[in-house]
Short mmCIF file of C-alpha atoms and ligand atoms in Angstrom, two decimals:
data_model
loop_
_atom_site.label_atom_id
_atom_site.label_comp_id
_atom_site.label_asym_id
_atom_site.label_seq_id
_atom_site.Cartn_x
_atom_site.Cartn_y
_atom_site.Cartn_z
CA MET A 1369 -63.67 -200.12 -150.82
CA LYS A 1370 -66.59 -198.80 -148.82
CA GLY A 1371 -69.00 -201.10 -146.97
CA THR A 1372 -69.79 -202.36 -143.51
CA ALA A 1373 -66.39 -203.94 -142.94
CA SER A 1374 -64.74 -200.62 -143.78
CA GLN A 1375 -67.19 -198.78 -141.54
CA GLU A 1376 -66.07 -201.02 -138.69
CA ILE A 1377 -62.44 -200.04 -139.28
CA ILE A 1378 -63.39 -196.38 -139.40
CA ASP A 1379 -65.30 -196.67 -136.12
CA ASP A 1380 -62.36 -198.47 -134.51
CA ALA A 1381 -59.97 -195.80 -135.77
CA LYS A 1382 -62.12 -193.11 -134.15
CA ARG A 1383 -62.03 -195.05 -130.91
CA VAL A 1384 -58.22 -195.25 -131.11
CA LEU A 1385 -57.71 -191.54 -131.75
CA TYR A 1386 -60.24 -190.33 -129.19
CA GLY A 1387 -58.90 -192.90 -126.72
CA ASN A 1388 -55.38 -191.48 -127.07
CA LEU A 1389 -56.44 -187.91 -126.28
CA LYS A 1390 -54.52 -186.15 -123.53
CA ILE A 1391 -56.11 -183.12 -121.92
CA GLY A 1392 -54.86 -181.10 -118.96
CA PHE A 1393 -53.02 -178.04 -117.75
CA CYS A 1394 -49.34 -177.61 -118.47
CA ARG A 1395 -47.57 -175.85 -115.64
CA TRP A 1396 -44.40 -174.88 -117.48
CA ALA A 1397 -46.31 -173.41 -120.44
CA GLY A 1398 -49.02 -171.88 -118.23
CA THR A 1399 -51.66 -173.12 -120.64
CA GLU A 1400 -54.11 -175.95 -121.20
CA TYR A 1401 -53.05 -178.73 -123.48
CA LYS A 1402 -54.99 -181.12 -125.66
CA TYR A 1403 -53.52 -183.49 -128.21
CA VAL A 1404 -53.71 -187.07 -129.44
CA SER A 1405 -50.74 -189.09 -128.17
CA PRO A 1406 -49.34 -191.81 -130.44
CA ALA A 1407 -50.14 -194.48 -127.80
CA LYS A 1408 -51.49 -193.46 -124.43
CA ASP A 1409 -49.02 -195.20 -122.11
CA HIS A 1410 -46.16 -196.15 -124.38
CA TYR A 1411 -45.82 -192.78 -126.17
CA PRO A 1412 -47.55 -190.27 -123.89
CA HIS A 1413 -46.05 -187.03 -125.30
CA GLN A 1414 -46.94 -185.05 -128.40
CA TRP A 1415 -44.87 -186.02 -131.44
CA PHE A 1416 -44.58 -183.83 -134.51
CA TRP A 1417 -45.17 -186.17 -137.44
CA ASP A 1418 -47.59 -188.34 -135.49
CA SER A 1419 -49.77 -185.29 -134.90
CA CYS A 1420 -49.65 -184.37 -138.59
CA PHE A 1421 -50.79 -187.91 -139.51
CA HIS A 1422 -53.50 -187.80 -136.85
CA ALA A 1423 -54.74 -184.49 -138.30
CA ILE A 1424 -54.92 -186.03 -141.79
CA VAL A 1425 -57.13 -188.86 -140.51
CA LEU A 1426 -59.20 -186.60 -138.26
CA SER A 1427 -59.89 -184.24 -141.17
CA HIS A 1428 -62.37 -186.90 -142.38
CA PHE A 1429 -64.59 -186.74 -139.33
CA ASP A 1430 -63.50 -184.14 -136.78
CA ILE A 1431 -62.11 -180.97 -138.35
CA GLU A 1432 -61.84 -179.15 -135.02
CA LEU A 1433 -59.70 -181.87 -133.47
CA ALA A 1434 -57.64 -182.07 -136.67
CA LYS A 1435 -56.92 -178.33 -136.44
CA ASN A 1436 -56.20 -178.69 -132.77
CA GLU A 1437 -53.40 -181.20 -133.47
CA ILE A 1438 -51.65 -178.61 -135.63
CA LEU A 1439 -52.38 -175.63 -133.40
CA SER A 1440 -51.08 -177.53 -130.39
CA LEU A 1441 -47.76 -178.18 -132.17
CA LEU A 1442 -47.50 -174.53 -133.13
CA LYS A 1443 -48.34 -173.27 -129.66
CA ILE A 1444 -44.72 -173.59 -128.64
CA GLN A 1445 -43.15 -172.64 -131.98
CA ARG A 1446 -39.99 -170.64 -131.29
CA PRO A 1447 -39.86 -167.05 -132.56
CA ASP A 1448 -37.21 -168.13 -135.11
CA GLY A 1449 -39.66 -170.66 -136.61
CA PHE A 1450 -38.38 -173.96 -135.14
CA VAL A 1451 -40.98 -176.55 -134.07
CA PRO A 1452 -39.65 -179.47 -131.98
CA HIS A 1453 -40.32 -183.13 -132.64
CA MET A 1454 -41.54 -183.78 -129.09
CA ILE A 1455 -43.43 -181.67 -126.59
CA PHE A 1456 -43.52 -182.86 -122.99
CA TRP A 1457 -46.82 -181.25 -122.00
CA GLU A 1458 -47.30 -183.58 -119.04
CA GLN A 1459 -44.82 -183.42 -116.23
CA GLY A 1460 -43.96 -186.16 -113.82
CA ILE A 1461 -44.25 -189.09 -116.20
CA LEU A 1462 -41.80 -191.64 -114.92
CA GLY A 1463 -40.35 -194.43 -116.94
CA TRP A 1464 -36.92 -195.43 -118.12
CA ARG A 1465 -37.46 -193.80 -121.49
CA GLU A 1466 -37.71 -190.46 -119.70
CA ILE A 1467 -34.11 -190.77 -118.57
CA LEU A 1468 -33.11 -190.34 -122.20
CA ARG A 1469 -35.16 -187.20 -122.70
CA PRO A 1470 -32.32 -184.75 -121.94
CA LEU A 1471 -30.26 -186.28 -124.78
CA GLU A 1472 -32.71 -184.83 -127.25
CA SER A 1473 -32.73 -181.40 -125.60
CA ARG A 1474 -30.27 -178.93 -124.18
CA PRO A 1475 -28.78 -180.20 -120.86
CA SER A 1476 -31.57 -179.94 -118.29
CA VAL A 1477 -33.13 -182.12 -115.61
CA SER A 1478 -36.57 -181.53 -116.95
CA PRO A 1479 -36.66 -180.53 -120.63
CA LYS A 1480 -39.91 -179.15 -122.02
CA THR A 1481 -39.40 -179.97 -125.67
CA SER A 1482 -36.79 -181.73 -127.75
CA GLN A 1483 -34.34 -179.83 -129.95
CA LEU A 1484 -34.81 -182.18 -132.88
CA ILE A 1485 -37.06 -182.04 -135.93
CA GLN A 1486 -39.18 -184.71 -137.60
CA PRO A 1487 -40.26 -185.12 -141.25
CA PRO A 1488 -41.87 -181.77 -142.08
CA LEU A 1489 -45.38 -182.71 -143.21
CA LEU A 1490 -47.14 -179.80 -141.56
CA ALA A 1491 -48.25 -178.26 -144.88
CA GLU A 1492 -49.68 -181.59 -146.01
CA ALA A 1493 -51.76 -181.83 -142.83
CA VAL A 1494 -53.01 -178.26 -143.22
CA GLU A 1495 -53.90 -178.97 -146.85
CA ALA A 1496 -55.94 -182.03 -145.82
CA ILE A 1497 -57.93 -179.81 -143.44
CA TYR A 1498 -58.31 -177.04 -145.99
CA LYS A 1499 -59.52 -179.44 -148.70
CA LYS A 1500 -62.36 -180.54 -146.43
CA GLU A 1501 -63.27 -177.19 -145.00
CA LYS A 1502 -62.33 -174.59 -147.65
CA GLU A 1503 -61.98 -172.03 -144.88
CA VAL A 1504 -59.46 -169.37 -145.89
CA GLY A 1505 -59.60 -167.85 -142.39
CA PHE A 1506 -57.66 -170.89 -141.16
CA LEU A 1507 -55.03 -170.36 -143.85
CA TYR A 1508 -54.63 -166.68 -142.93
CA GLU A 1509 -54.13 -167.70 -139.32
CA ILE A 1510 -51.74 -170.56 -139.87
CA LEU A 1511 -49.68 -169.95 -143.01
CA PRO A 1512 -47.42 -167.24 -141.52
CA LYS A 1513 -46.42 -169.81 -138.87
CA LEU A 1514 -45.84 -172.50 -141.47
CA SER A 1515 -43.81 -170.10 -143.62
CA SER A 1516 -41.60 -169.25 -140.68
CA TYR A 1517 -41.13 -172.98 -139.93
CA TYR A 1518 -40.11 -173.92 -143.49
CA ARG A 1519 -37.85 -170.83 -143.70
CA TRP A 1520 -36.12 -172.05 -140.52
CA LEU A 1521 -35.49 -175.42 -142.15
CA ALA A 1522 -34.11 -173.85 -145.32
CA ARG A 1523 -31.93 -171.38 -143.38
CA GLU A 1524 -30.64 -173.56 -140.53
CA ARG A 1525 -30.58 -177.07 -141.96
CA ASP A 1526 -28.88 -176.63 -145.30
CA PRO A 1527 -25.24 -176.01 -144.37
CA ASP A 1528 -23.92 -176.61 -147.91
CA ASN A 1529 -26.67 -174.53 -149.47
CA ASP A 1530 -27.59 -177.14 -152.07
CA GLY A 1531 -31.33 -177.01 -151.31
CA LEU A 1532 -31.48 -180.31 -149.37
CA ILE A 1533 -31.92 -180.16 -145.61
CA SER A 1534 -29.76 -182.23 -143.27
CA ILE A 1535 -30.74 -184.19 -140.21
CA ILE A 1536 -28.46 -184.32 -137.17
CA ALA A 1537 -29.70 -187.54 -135.51
CA PRO A 1538 -31.39 -190.73 -136.71
CA TYR A 1539 -34.53 -189.83 -134.70
CA GLU A 1540 -35.07 -186.77 -136.91
CA SER A 1541 -36.28 -188.92 -139.80
CA GLY A 1542 -38.63 -190.66 -137.37
CA MET A 1543 -36.90 -193.91 -138.41
CA ASP A 1544 -34.91 -194.30 -135.25
CA GLN A 1545 -32.75 -197.36 -135.91
CA SER A 1546 -33.01 -197.58 -139.70
CA PRO A 1547 -30.02 -199.43 -141.16
CA SER A 1548 -29.67 -196.62 -143.69
CA TYR A 1549 -27.73 -194.93 -140.89
CA ASP A 1550 -25.44 -197.89 -140.19
CA PRO A 1551 -22.72 -196.68 -142.59
CA VAL A 1552 -22.95 -193.18 -141.08
CA LEU A 1553 -22.48 -194.69 -137.63
CA GLY A 1554 -19.56 -196.87 -138.77
CA LEU A 1555 -21.61 -200.11 -138.63
CA ASP A 1556 -21.96 -202.86 -141.21
CA GLY A 1557 -25.63 -203.78 -140.78
CA SER A 1558 -25.04 -206.86 -138.70
CA SER A 1559 -26.01 -205.50 -135.28
CA ALA A 1560 -29.33 -203.89 -134.43
CA ILE A 1561 -28.17 -203.42 -130.84
CA PHE A 1562 -25.11 -201.41 -131.87
CA ALA A 1563 -27.28 -199.31 -134.17
CA SER A 1564 -29.48 -198.47 -131.22
CA LEU A 1565 -26.53 -197.57 -128.97
CA ALA A 1566 -24.77 -195.56 -131.67
CA GLY A 1567 -27.93 -193.49 -132.23
CA ARG A 1568 -27.91 -192.50 -128.56
CA THR A 1569 -24.24 -191.56 -128.86
CA VAL A 1570 -25.21 -189.10 -131.57
CA THR A 1571 -27.83 -187.39 -129.42
CA PHE A 1572 -25.39 -187.41 -126.48
CA ARG A 1573 -22.85 -185.53 -128.60
CA ASN A 1574 -25.55 -183.15 -129.79
CA MET A 1575 -26.49 -182.45 -126.20
CA ILE A 1576 -22.84 -181.75 -125.32
CA HIS A 1577 -22.85 -179.25 -128.20
CA ARG A 1578 -25.98 -177.76 -126.60
CA TYR A 1579 -27.73 -178.34 -129.94
CA ASN A 1580 -25.71 -175.51 -131.47
CA LEU A 1581 -26.13 -176.32 -135.16
CA LYS A 1582 -22.94 -174.60 -136.34
CA LYS A 1583 -20.87 -176.65 -133.90
CA ILE A 1584 -22.69 -179.86 -134.78
CA PHE A 1585 -22.18 -179.33 -138.51
CA ASN A 1586 -18.49 -178.47 -137.97
CA ALA A 1587 -17.94 -181.58 -135.87
CA ASP A 1588 -19.40 -183.67 -138.74
CA TYR A 1589 -20.30 -186.92 -136.94
CA PHE A 1590 -23.90 -187.19 -138.18
CA ILE A 1591 -25.05 -184.96 -141.04
CA VAL A 1592 -27.42 -186.79 -143.35
CA GLU A 1593 -29.23 -185.57 -146.45
CA ASP A 1594 -32.02 -188.06 -145.97
CA VAL A 1595 -34.05 -189.05 -149.05
CA MET A 1596 -37.33 -189.52 -147.20
CA VAL A 1597 -37.06 -186.33 -145.13
CA ASN A 1598 -36.19 -184.35 -148.25
CA SER A 1599 -38.92 -185.89 -150.41
CA ILE A 1600 -41.44 -184.92 -147.74
CA TYR A 1601 -39.81 -181.48 -147.38
CA ILE A 1602 -40.01 -180.83 -151.14
CA LYS A 1603 -43.61 -182.03 -151.39
CA ASN A 1604 -44.56 -179.82 -148.47
CA LEU A 1605 -42.81 -176.75 -149.91
CA GLN A 1606 -44.87 -177.27 -153.06
CA ILE A 1607 -48.08 -177.58 -151.03
CA LEU A 1608 -47.23 -174.52 -148.95
CA SER A 1609 -46.64 -172.57 -152.14
CA ARG A 1610 -50.08 -173.61 -153.46
CA LEU A 1611 -51.80 -172.74 -150.19
CA LEU A 1612 -50.15 -169.31 -150.11
CA HIS A 1613 -51.37 -168.76 -153.64
CA GLU A 1614 -54.94 -169.46 -152.40
CA ILE A 1615 -54.70 -166.38 -150.17
CA ASP A 1616 -52.89 -164.28 -152.79
CA HIS A 1617 -49.52 -164.24 -151.02
CA GLU A 1618 -47.79 -164.50 -154.38
CA GLU A 1619 -44.31 -163.47 -153.38
CA ALA A 1620 -44.07 -166.05 -150.60
CA ALA A 1621 -45.69 -168.63 -152.90
CA ARG A 1622 -42.88 -168.04 -155.42
CA GLU A 1623 -40.23 -168.22 -152.70
CA PHE A 1624 -41.31 -171.72 -151.61
CA HIS A 1625 -41.87 -172.89 -155.17
CA GLN A 1626 -38.26 -171.97 -155.94
CA LEU A 1627 -36.91 -173.65 -152.81
CA ALA A 1628 -38.76 -176.83 -153.81
CA ALA A 1629 -37.42 -176.73 -157.37
CA LYS A 1630 -33.85 -176.29 -156.19
CA ALA A 1631 -34.13 -179.10 -153.62
CA LYS A 1632 -35.72 -181.47 -156.13
CA GLY A 1633 -33.00 -180.85 -158.71
CA THR A 1634 -30.35 -181.64 -156.11
CA LEU A 1635 -32.18 -184.72 -154.82
CA ILE A 1636 -32.14 -186.25 -158.30
CA LYS A 1637 -28.57 -185.13 -159.03
CA LYS A 1638 -27.02 -186.25 -155.75
CA CYS A 1639 -29.15 -189.07 -154.41
CA TYR A 1640 -30.32 -190.94 -157.51
CA ASP A 1641 -28.07 -193.78 -158.60
CA SER A 1642 -28.91 -194.29 -162.25
CA LYS A 1643 -27.13 -197.66 -162.44
CA GLU A 1644 -29.27 -199.12 -159.68
CA GLY A 1645 -32.35 -197.01 -160.37
CA PHE A 1646 -32.64 -196.18 -156.66
CA PHE A 1647 -32.23 -193.21 -154.29
CA TYR A 1648 -29.74 -193.22 -151.42
CA ASP A 1649 -28.98 -190.80 -148.58
CA ARG A 1650 -25.77 -188.75 -148.66
CA TYR A 1651 -23.82 -188.15 -145.49
CA GLY A 1652 -21.01 -186.13 -143.99
CA SER A 1653 -19.23 -183.12 -145.45
CA GLU A 1654 -17.83 -185.40 -148.17
CA GLU A 1655 -21.37 -186.41 -149.09
CA LYS A 1656 -20.69 -190.13 -149.13
CA ILE A 1657 -23.45 -192.45 -150.34
CA ALA A 1658 -25.20 -194.59 -147.69
CA ARG A 1659 -25.79 -197.59 -149.92
CA VAL A 1660 -28.46 -199.44 -147.96
CA LYS A 1661 -31.80 -200.18 -149.65
CA THR A 1662 -34.61 -198.99 -147.43
CA ILE A 1663 -38.12 -197.78 -148.16
CA LYS A 1664 -36.74 -194.23 -147.98
CA GLY A 1665 -35.30 -194.73 -151.46
CA LEU A 1666 -38.85 -195.10 -152.84
CA PHE A 1667 -40.12 -191.87 -151.30
CA PRO A 1668 -39.30 -189.62 -154.27
CA LEU A 1669 -42.39 -191.30 -155.80
CA VAL A 1670 -44.42 -188.68 -153.97
CA LEU A 1671 -42.90 -186.09 -156.35
CA ASP A 1672 -43.14 -185.46 -160.09
CA LEU A 1673 -40.22 -187.36 -161.58
CA PRO A 1674 -38.89 -188.32 -165.00
CA LYS A 1675 -40.81 -191.38 -166.23
CA THR A 1676 -37.65 -193.49 -166.51
CA ILE A 1677 -36.92 -193.01 -162.80
CA VAL A 1678 -40.50 -193.85 -161.77
CA LYS A 1679 -40.43 -197.00 -163.87
CA ARG A 1680 -37.23 -198.24 -162.30
CA LEU A 1681 -38.33 -197.48 -158.73
CA VAL A 1682 -41.61 -199.30 -159.23
CA SER A 1683 -40.66 -202.31 -161.35
CA ASP A 1684 -37.07 -202.94 -160.31
CA HIS A 1685 -37.56 -202.35 -156.59
CA LEU A 1686 -41.06 -201.85 -155.18
CA PHE A 1687 -42.39 -204.87 -157.11
CA SER A 1688 -39.27 -206.98 -156.87
CA ARG A 1689 -39.73 -210.17 -154.83
CA ASP A 1690 -36.07 -209.92 -153.81
CA GLU A 1691 -36.57 -206.49 -152.29
CA PHE A 1692 -39.87 -204.90 -151.29
CA ASP A 1693 -42.63 -207.11 -152.71
CA LEU A 1694 -43.43 -209.26 -149.68
CA PRO A 1695 -46.83 -210.72 -148.67
CA PHE A 1696 -47.52 -207.85 -146.28
CA ALA A 1697 -45.64 -205.12 -148.12
CA VAL A 1698 -43.99 -202.67 -147.92
CA PRO A 1699 -41.13 -203.69 -145.62
CA THR A 1700 -39.09 -200.73 -144.43
CA VAL A 1701 -35.87 -202.46 -145.52
CA ALA A 1702 -35.32 -204.52 -148.70
CA ARG A 1703 -35.17 -208.21 -147.84
CA SER A 1704 -31.94 -208.43 -149.86
CA GLU A 1705 -30.15 -206.29 -147.24
CA LYS A 1706 -27.95 -207.89 -144.60
CA ALA A 1707 -29.66 -205.75 -141.94
CA PHE A 1708 -33.19 -206.88 -142.92
CA SER A 1709 -35.12 -208.52 -140.12
CA ALA A 1710 -38.84 -209.31 -140.45
CA ALA A 1711 -39.32 -209.24 -136.67
CA PRO A 1712 -37.75 -206.70 -134.31
CA VAL A 1713 -34.83 -207.53 -132.06
CA ILE A 1714 -35.95 -206.82 -128.48
CA ILE A 1715 -33.66 -205.49 -125.75
CA ALA A 1716 -34.94 -204.82 -122.24
CA LYS A 1717 -38.51 -205.30 -123.52
CA GLU A 1718 -38.02 -202.54 -126.12
CA PRO A 1719 -38.00 -203.39 -129.83
CA ILE A 1720 -35.30 -202.03 -132.10
CA ILE A 1721 -37.33 -200.49 -134.88
CA TRP A 1722 -37.39 -199.67 -138.60
CA ARG A 1723 -35.09 -202.56 -139.61
CA GLY A 1724 -37.57 -204.50 -141.77
CA PRO A 1725 -41.18 -204.54 -140.57
CA THR A 1726 -44.01 -202.79 -142.41
CA TRP A 1727 -45.44 -199.52 -141.08
CA ILE A 1728 -48.74 -197.94 -142.08
CA ASN A 1729 -47.44 -194.36 -142.41
CA THR A 1730 -44.79 -195.39 -144.95
CA ASN A 1731 -47.37 -197.47 -146.82
CA TRP A 1732 -49.62 -194.42 -146.90
CA TYR A 1733 -46.92 -192.43 -148.67
CA ILE A 1734 -46.20 -195.22 -151.13
CA VAL A 1735 -49.93 -195.59 -151.90
CA ASN A 1736 -50.09 -191.85 -152.58
CA GLY A 1737 -46.91 -191.98 -154.67
CA LEU A 1738 -48.31 -194.82 -156.79
CA LYS A 1739 -51.56 -192.92 -157.34
CA HIS A 1740 -49.61 -189.79 -158.22
CA HIS A 1741 -47.93 -191.66 -161.07
CA GLY A 1742 -51.10 -193.33 -162.34
CA PHE A 1743 -50.55 -196.78 -160.82
CA ASP A 1744 -54.11 -196.85 -159.55
CA LYS A 1745 -54.54 -200.63 -159.49
CA GLU A 1746 -51.28 -201.14 -157.63
CA ALA A 1747 -52.13 -198.35 -155.17
CA LYS A 1748 -55.51 -199.93 -154.49
CA ARG A 1749 -53.91 -203.32 -153.90
CA LEU A 1750 -51.39 -201.91 -151.44
CA ALA A 1751 -54.13 -199.98 -149.63
CA GLU A 1752 -56.15 -203.21 -149.35
CA ARG A 1753 -53.15 -205.10 -148.02
CA SER A 1754 -52.64 -202.35 -145.42
CA VAL A 1755 -56.27 -202.64 -144.36
CA ASP A 1756 -55.82 -206.44 -144.15
CA LEU A 1757 -52.96 -205.91 -141.71
CA ILE A 1758 -55.21 -203.89 -139.41
CA ARG A 1759 -58.07 -206.40 -139.74
CA GLN A 1760 -55.76 -209.24 -138.87
CA SER A 1761 -53.65 -207.67 -136.13
CA GLY A 1762 -55.38 -204.47 -135.03
CA PHE A 1763 -53.92 -200.94 -134.91
CA ARG A 1764 -50.44 -202.06 -133.87
CA GLU A 1765 -47.35 -199.91 -134.35
CA PHE A 1766 -45.72 -202.09 -137.05
CA PHE A 1767 -46.03 -205.51 -138.65
CA ASN A 1768 -44.14 -208.57 -139.84
CA PRO A 1769 -44.01 -208.31 -143.66
CA PHE A 1770 -44.26 -212.11 -144.09
CA THR A 1771 -46.94 -213.03 -141.56
CA GLY A 1772 -48.69 -209.75 -140.73
CA GLU A 1773 -48.08 -210.27 -137.02
CA GLY A 1774 -48.33 -206.97 -135.14
CA TYR A 1775 -45.66 -205.51 -132.85
CA GLY A 1776 -45.30 -202.54 -130.53
CA PRO A 1777 -48.17 -200.87 -128.67
CA SER A 1778 -51.80 -201.49 -129.66
CA ASN A 1779 -54.12 -198.59 -130.46
CA PHE A 1780 -51.28 -196.83 -132.22
CA GLY A 1781 -52.43 -193.45 -133.61
CA TRP A 1782 -51.04 -193.20 -137.13
CA SER A 1783 -51.99 -196.77 -138.04
CA THR A 1784 -55.45 -195.20 -138.47
CA LEU A 1785 -54.11 -193.76 -141.76
CA VAL A 1786 -55.81 -196.76 -143.37
CA VAL A 1787 -58.97 -194.67 -142.95
CA ASP A 1788 -57.52 -192.06 -145.30
CA MET A 1789 -56.61 -194.88 -147.71
CA LEU A 1790 -60.24 -196.11 -147.57
CA LEU A 1791 -61.85 -192.72 -147.92
CA SER A 1792 -59.58 -190.89 -150.40
C1 LIG B 3140 -40.96 -193.90 -132.48
C2 LIG B 3140 -40.89 -193.72 -133.99
C3 LIG B 3140 -41.13 -192.27 -134.37
C4 LIG B 3140 -42.46 -191.81 -133.79
C5 LIG B 3140 -42.51 -192.05 -132.26
C6 LIG B 3140 -43.88 -191.81 -131.68
O1 LIG B 3140 -39.91 -193.24 -131.87
O2 LIG B 3140 -39.66 -194.15 -134.50
O3 LIG B 3140 -41.13 -192.11 -135.75
O4 LIG B 3140 -42.68 -190.47 -134.06
O5 LIG B 3140 -42.18 -193.39 -131.99
O6 LIG B 3140 -44.83 -192.58 -132.32
#
């Protein structure tokens, strides 16, 4: 897929990522900061999974900046291993969204970071850098920090000790208003606006609990074993184990390999519905099934799986015209769902997101999952369709799966993942 047209996209992607750079001095941290924001004005802070995606793209043409994305996230890692999903390096940014910041932190007028997590793809980002550079010095420097981060997840986010980690707010999956959470929030899929409000109620309650995880788990209003978060978690534990093996840290490599094996066994046992051939989240202490078909249910494709499961995910769902096979695939919600909406509902100029449109980061995972299982032709086709979206509508945040129309801010950082699709 190389050629002049592709080169143009690559050049544009560079312009987007360099254009979103934020550089300055952070007073509260007493240190300089430098990171690529998801979208300079609309999303000015540093976000965890965005930075990991940026690093993966940057690894193709600017290793130092790729490393910097990761090092910047880890600069404020807590001694217990936790890494937040947002870092507010810049002070004094005013906007209505900032009013909501304290909900994602402990009560404070001016929080410095959130207290939430995001999908843990740090190891994947480090692996992308390592594959290009083959510099073990970087691994020696960074893997102890990664190990402490993944140990924190395993220790603090698995209250029932089944190997799967739990999220405590919709924002932790990065899929803020996904209808997969509607049943958890007591909704029936018919109202995007209520989904948005209910999500804020969850973070409000978390804030009241001062983000004390024991209290939050005991209160049991939003505990979700999320299929996408756990698929990414498992894949990343496997990668971390391999990277530790590269530097002969065999004991730690075994530890993470075992954590991954346990989590994967549970994911298949608890989240796979063999009648439907699809994966669903589990929620609450009773582990109810959140039976809403979203793209999250296809994410286990990034893992080794029994062939029968792969076949059903791919032919019964991913390539079903009634569900995910739309002209500009892959929609984040199956079109057969009541909650599916090809265009976002907008309130007060803000779109309610993840309720149908196509996103490039989720496509990137599905492309990789297809390749992993030998569906090379299908992976290539989906990569091409993703590139078409960018050609037609630019690096927007997300897209209409029927028309390809772009929504959300332009020059959106992780939409440059098409570069990785072109070059890998
Ligand atoms: C939105 C997305 C989230 C992303 C953030 C910054 O909140 O839902 O996944 O990390 O924007 O791009």
